[in-house]
Structures are given as C-alpha cells and as structure tokens.
Short mmCIF file of C-alpha atoms in Angstrom, two decimals:
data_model
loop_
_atom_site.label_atom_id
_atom_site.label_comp_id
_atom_site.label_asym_id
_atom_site.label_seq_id
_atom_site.Cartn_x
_atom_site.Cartn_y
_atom_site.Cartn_z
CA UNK N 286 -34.53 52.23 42.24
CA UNK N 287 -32.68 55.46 41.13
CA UNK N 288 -29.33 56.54 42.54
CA UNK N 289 -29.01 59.33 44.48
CA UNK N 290 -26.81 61.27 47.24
CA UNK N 291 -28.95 59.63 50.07
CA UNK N 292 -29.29 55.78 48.53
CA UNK N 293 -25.94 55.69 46.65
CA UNK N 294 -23.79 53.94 49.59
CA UNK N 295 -27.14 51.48 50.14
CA UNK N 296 -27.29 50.31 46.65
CA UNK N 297 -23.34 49.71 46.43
CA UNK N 298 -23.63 47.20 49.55
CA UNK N 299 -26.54 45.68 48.05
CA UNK N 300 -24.37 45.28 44.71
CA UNK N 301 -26.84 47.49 42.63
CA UNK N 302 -25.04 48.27 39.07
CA UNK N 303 -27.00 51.79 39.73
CA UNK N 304 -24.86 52.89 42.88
CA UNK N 305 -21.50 52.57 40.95
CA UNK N 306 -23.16 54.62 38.17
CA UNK N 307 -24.02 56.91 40.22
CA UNK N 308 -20.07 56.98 41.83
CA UNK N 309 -19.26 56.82 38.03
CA UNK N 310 -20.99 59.87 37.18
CA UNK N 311 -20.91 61.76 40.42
CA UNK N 312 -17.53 61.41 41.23
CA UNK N 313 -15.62 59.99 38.33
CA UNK N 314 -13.74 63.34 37.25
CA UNK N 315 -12.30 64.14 40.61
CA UNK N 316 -11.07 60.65 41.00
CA UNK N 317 -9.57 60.54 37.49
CA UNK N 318 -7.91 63.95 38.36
CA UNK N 319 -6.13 61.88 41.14
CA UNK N 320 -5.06 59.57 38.51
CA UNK N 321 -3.72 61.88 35.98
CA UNK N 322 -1.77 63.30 38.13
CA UNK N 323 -0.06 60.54 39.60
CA UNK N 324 0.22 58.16 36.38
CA UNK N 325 1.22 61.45 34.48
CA UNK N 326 4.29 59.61 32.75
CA UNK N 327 2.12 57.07 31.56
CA UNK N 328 -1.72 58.26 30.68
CA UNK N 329 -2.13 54.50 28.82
CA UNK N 330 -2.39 52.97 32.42
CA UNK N 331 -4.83 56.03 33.55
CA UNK N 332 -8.10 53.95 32.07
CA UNK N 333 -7.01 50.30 33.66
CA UNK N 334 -6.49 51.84 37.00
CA UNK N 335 -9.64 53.90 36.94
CA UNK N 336 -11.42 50.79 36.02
CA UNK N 337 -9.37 49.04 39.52
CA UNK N 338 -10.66 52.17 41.33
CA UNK N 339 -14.12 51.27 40.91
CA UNK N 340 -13.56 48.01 41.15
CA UNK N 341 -12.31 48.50 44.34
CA UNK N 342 -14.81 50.56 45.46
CA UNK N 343 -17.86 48.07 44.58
CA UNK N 344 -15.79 45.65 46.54
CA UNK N 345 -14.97 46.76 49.66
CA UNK N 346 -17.65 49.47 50.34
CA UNK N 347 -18.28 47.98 53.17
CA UNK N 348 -15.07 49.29 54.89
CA UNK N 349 -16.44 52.43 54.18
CA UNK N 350 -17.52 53.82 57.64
CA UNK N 351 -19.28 57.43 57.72
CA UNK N 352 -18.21 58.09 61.01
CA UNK N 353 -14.90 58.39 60.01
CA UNK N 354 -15.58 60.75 57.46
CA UNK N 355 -17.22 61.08 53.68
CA UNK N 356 -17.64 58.60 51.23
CA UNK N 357 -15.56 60.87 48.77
CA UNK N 358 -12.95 61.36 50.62
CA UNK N 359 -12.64 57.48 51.44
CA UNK N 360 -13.18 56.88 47.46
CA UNK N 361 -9.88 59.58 47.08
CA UNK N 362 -8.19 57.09 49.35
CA UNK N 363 -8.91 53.97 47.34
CA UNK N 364 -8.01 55.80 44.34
CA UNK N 365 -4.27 57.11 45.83
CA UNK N 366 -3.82 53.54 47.16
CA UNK N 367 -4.83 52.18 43.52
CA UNK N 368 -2.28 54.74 41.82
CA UNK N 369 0.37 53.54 44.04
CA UNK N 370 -0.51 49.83 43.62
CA UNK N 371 -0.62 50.18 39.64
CA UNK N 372 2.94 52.73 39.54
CA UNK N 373 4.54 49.48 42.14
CA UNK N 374 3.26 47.02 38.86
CA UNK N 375 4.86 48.75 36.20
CA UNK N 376 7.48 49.07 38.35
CA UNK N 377 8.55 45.32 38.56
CA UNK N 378 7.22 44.69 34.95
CA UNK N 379 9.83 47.49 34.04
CA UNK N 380 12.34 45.53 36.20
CA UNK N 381 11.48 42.17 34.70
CA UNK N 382 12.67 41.67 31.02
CA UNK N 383 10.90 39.78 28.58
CA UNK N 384 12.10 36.20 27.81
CA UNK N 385 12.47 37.02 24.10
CA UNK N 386 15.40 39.69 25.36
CA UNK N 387 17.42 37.61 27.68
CA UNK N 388 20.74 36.55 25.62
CA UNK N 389 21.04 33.27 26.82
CA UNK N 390 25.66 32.35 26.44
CA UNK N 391 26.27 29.79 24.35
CA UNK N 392 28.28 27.14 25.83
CA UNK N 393 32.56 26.66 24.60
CA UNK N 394 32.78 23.39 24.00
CA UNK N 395 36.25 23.62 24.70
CA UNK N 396 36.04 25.40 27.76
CA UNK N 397 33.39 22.17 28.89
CA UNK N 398 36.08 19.37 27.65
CA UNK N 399 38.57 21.17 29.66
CA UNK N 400 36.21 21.56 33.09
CA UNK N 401 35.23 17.75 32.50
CA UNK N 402 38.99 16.59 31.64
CA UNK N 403 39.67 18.88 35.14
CA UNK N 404 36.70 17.26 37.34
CA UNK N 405 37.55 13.79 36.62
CA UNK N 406 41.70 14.30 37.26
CA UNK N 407 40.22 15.82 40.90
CA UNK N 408 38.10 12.95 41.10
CA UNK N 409 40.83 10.24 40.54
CA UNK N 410 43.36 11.82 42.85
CA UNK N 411 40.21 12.35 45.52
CA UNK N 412 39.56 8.04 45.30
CA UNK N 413 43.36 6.91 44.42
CA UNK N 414 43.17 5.79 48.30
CA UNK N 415 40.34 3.59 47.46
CA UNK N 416 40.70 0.07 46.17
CA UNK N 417 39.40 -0.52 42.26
CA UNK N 418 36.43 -2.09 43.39
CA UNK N 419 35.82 1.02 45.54
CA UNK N 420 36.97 3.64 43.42
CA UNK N 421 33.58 1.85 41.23
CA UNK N 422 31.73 2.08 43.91
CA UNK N 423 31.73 5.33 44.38
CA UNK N 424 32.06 6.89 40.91
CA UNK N 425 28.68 4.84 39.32
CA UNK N 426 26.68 5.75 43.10
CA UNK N 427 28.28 9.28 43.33
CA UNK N 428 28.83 10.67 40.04
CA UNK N 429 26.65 8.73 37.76
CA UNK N 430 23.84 8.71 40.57
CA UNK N 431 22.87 4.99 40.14
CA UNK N 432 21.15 3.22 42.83
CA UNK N 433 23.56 1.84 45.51
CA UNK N 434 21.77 -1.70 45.48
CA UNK N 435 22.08 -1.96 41.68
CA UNK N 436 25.65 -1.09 41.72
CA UNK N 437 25.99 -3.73 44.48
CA UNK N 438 24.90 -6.62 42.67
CA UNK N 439 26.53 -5.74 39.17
CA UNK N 440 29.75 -5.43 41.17
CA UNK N 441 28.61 -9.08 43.31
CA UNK N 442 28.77 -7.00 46.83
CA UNK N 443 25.60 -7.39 48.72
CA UNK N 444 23.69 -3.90 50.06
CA UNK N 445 24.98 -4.11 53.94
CA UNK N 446 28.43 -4.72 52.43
CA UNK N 447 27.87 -1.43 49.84
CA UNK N 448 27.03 0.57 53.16
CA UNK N 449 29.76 -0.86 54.56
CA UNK N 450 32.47 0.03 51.93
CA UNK N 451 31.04 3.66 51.53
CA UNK N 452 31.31 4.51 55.08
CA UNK N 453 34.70 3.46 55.10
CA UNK N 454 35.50 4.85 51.83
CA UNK N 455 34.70 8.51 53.18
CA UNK N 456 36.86 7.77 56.60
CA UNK N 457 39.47 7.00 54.17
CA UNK N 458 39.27 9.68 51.84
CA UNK N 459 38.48 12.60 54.84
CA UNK N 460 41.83 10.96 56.68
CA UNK N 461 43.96 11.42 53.28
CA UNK N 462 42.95 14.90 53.03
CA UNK N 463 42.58 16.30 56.43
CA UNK N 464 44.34 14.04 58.97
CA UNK N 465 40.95 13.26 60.89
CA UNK N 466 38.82 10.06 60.74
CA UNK N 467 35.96 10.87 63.07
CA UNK N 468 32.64 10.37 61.12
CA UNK N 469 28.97 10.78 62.67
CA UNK N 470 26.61 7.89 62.14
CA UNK N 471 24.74 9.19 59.01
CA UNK N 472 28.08 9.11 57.43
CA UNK N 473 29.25 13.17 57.48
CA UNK N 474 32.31 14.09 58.56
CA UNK N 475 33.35 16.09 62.08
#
C-alpha cells in the first residue's frame, strides 16, 4: 500500500516502513529546520538526532491523538523534545572527561612512610592501656583484618574469650580517652 496524507498515521501504527517514508519525505525539512536551529553550535549531531526524531516517531505514534491537534505539530514536539534530550547528552559528555585525560598524582613515598610511621604511633598510644596479649588482639583483628577466631587460637584464647577481651578492650580504651565506660550490647560506645 502507498503512503499518503489519509493512510500515513495507519501505516506507522501498523509499523509499515512506507508511513515513515512518507513522514521522511513529507515532513523531513521542517523538522530538520527545528534541528538546525537548535543544534546550531554543533551541525555534526544534526543527522543522529534527526535519525532519534524518527525513531521516536515510529515508536510512540501511538501517543499521537488527533483530537488534540495535527500529526505535524505533535511530530514538531517530538523533534523539540529530541533537540533538548540530545543538547542535555553532550552536555554531560562535555562535563565528563575522558579517562585518557585524568592526571592521576603519583604517590610521595615519603609523605606515605611518614602517614604510616604517624598511624601506628596513634595506634600504640590508643592500645598502651591494653595488656600485650590485647594490644595483639586487636591490631591482627582490627588493623590487619584477620578473622577473630583465627587470631584466637594462634594466640591459645578460645572465641567466647576473644569476644570477651574485645568488649572490654573498647570499655577500656573509650574510659582512657573520654572518662565514660557505658557501652551498648553490640559493642559501640554511648
């Protein structure tokens, strides 16, 4: 069947390649007018977005209600709406910089040995109220992330008895530091 005024909308809901020819033909210079002159600062995106417009157009023609009005003005819709969408992409690809440009620091080896050398004096004043055996405790499960029932048995305390020590460990350490000793079951301080 041939496109024309009168069939045009019935073939594009029926998916008929000849009803988007017939938009193509019809009405393809007013809607790339639209595009021109909104993508005027960049006429290499004019083709992709006239390409969405249609797209968009073969897809949701069946929004397109004729009681609200004619089909070209609801195509001149879908092609502002398109415009916009395509200026809002370049937009945050313009915002977005390519991997290849981001100048990734390279680290001061010095200035690491001296945040290291500054963590761990913190972190032996923090457990200096801690017995040895604590002060282990708490370094291999809280700094070196090791499982607290593998440090238990390498250090010959049994898992209740790790619990144990930690809990009191942190009542200890918040008591040094802030004069309270009130902790909540699940072992945070109030």
């Amino acid at each position: 069947m041939k496109a024309n005024e009168h069939n045009f909308i019935t073939l594009l809901k029926k998916q008929k390649e000849e009803g988007i020819l017939y938009v193509i033909e019809t009405y393809g210079g007013l809607l790339q007018s639209i595009v021109r002159r909104r993508l005027a600062a960049c006429p290499d995106k004019a083709e992709e977005c006239m390409n969405d417009i249609f797209l968009g157009i073969w897809q949701n023609i069946d929004s397109f209600d004729p009681s609200k009005g004619t089909f070209i003005n609801w195509a001149c819709g879908v092609a502002r709406l398109e415009t916009i969408d395509t200026l809002r992409r370049m937009q945050r690809q313009k915002n977005a910089l390519p991997l290849e440009e981001i100048e990734l620091p390279q680290e001061d080896e010095g200035l690491l040995h001296l945040i290291d050398r500054e963590l761990s004096e913190e972190t032996e004043e923090l457990l200096s109220c801690l017995s040895e055996k604590d002060r282990q405790l708490f370094l291999r499960i809280y700094m070196d992330e090791e499982d607290p029932v593998s440090v238990g048995q390498s250090l010959g305390i049994s898992r209740d008895n790790v619990y144990v020590r930690l809990f009191r460990g942190k009542k200890k350490i918040h008591k040094k530091y802030t004069g309270k000793h009130r902790l909540t079951q699940k072992g945070d301080f109030i």
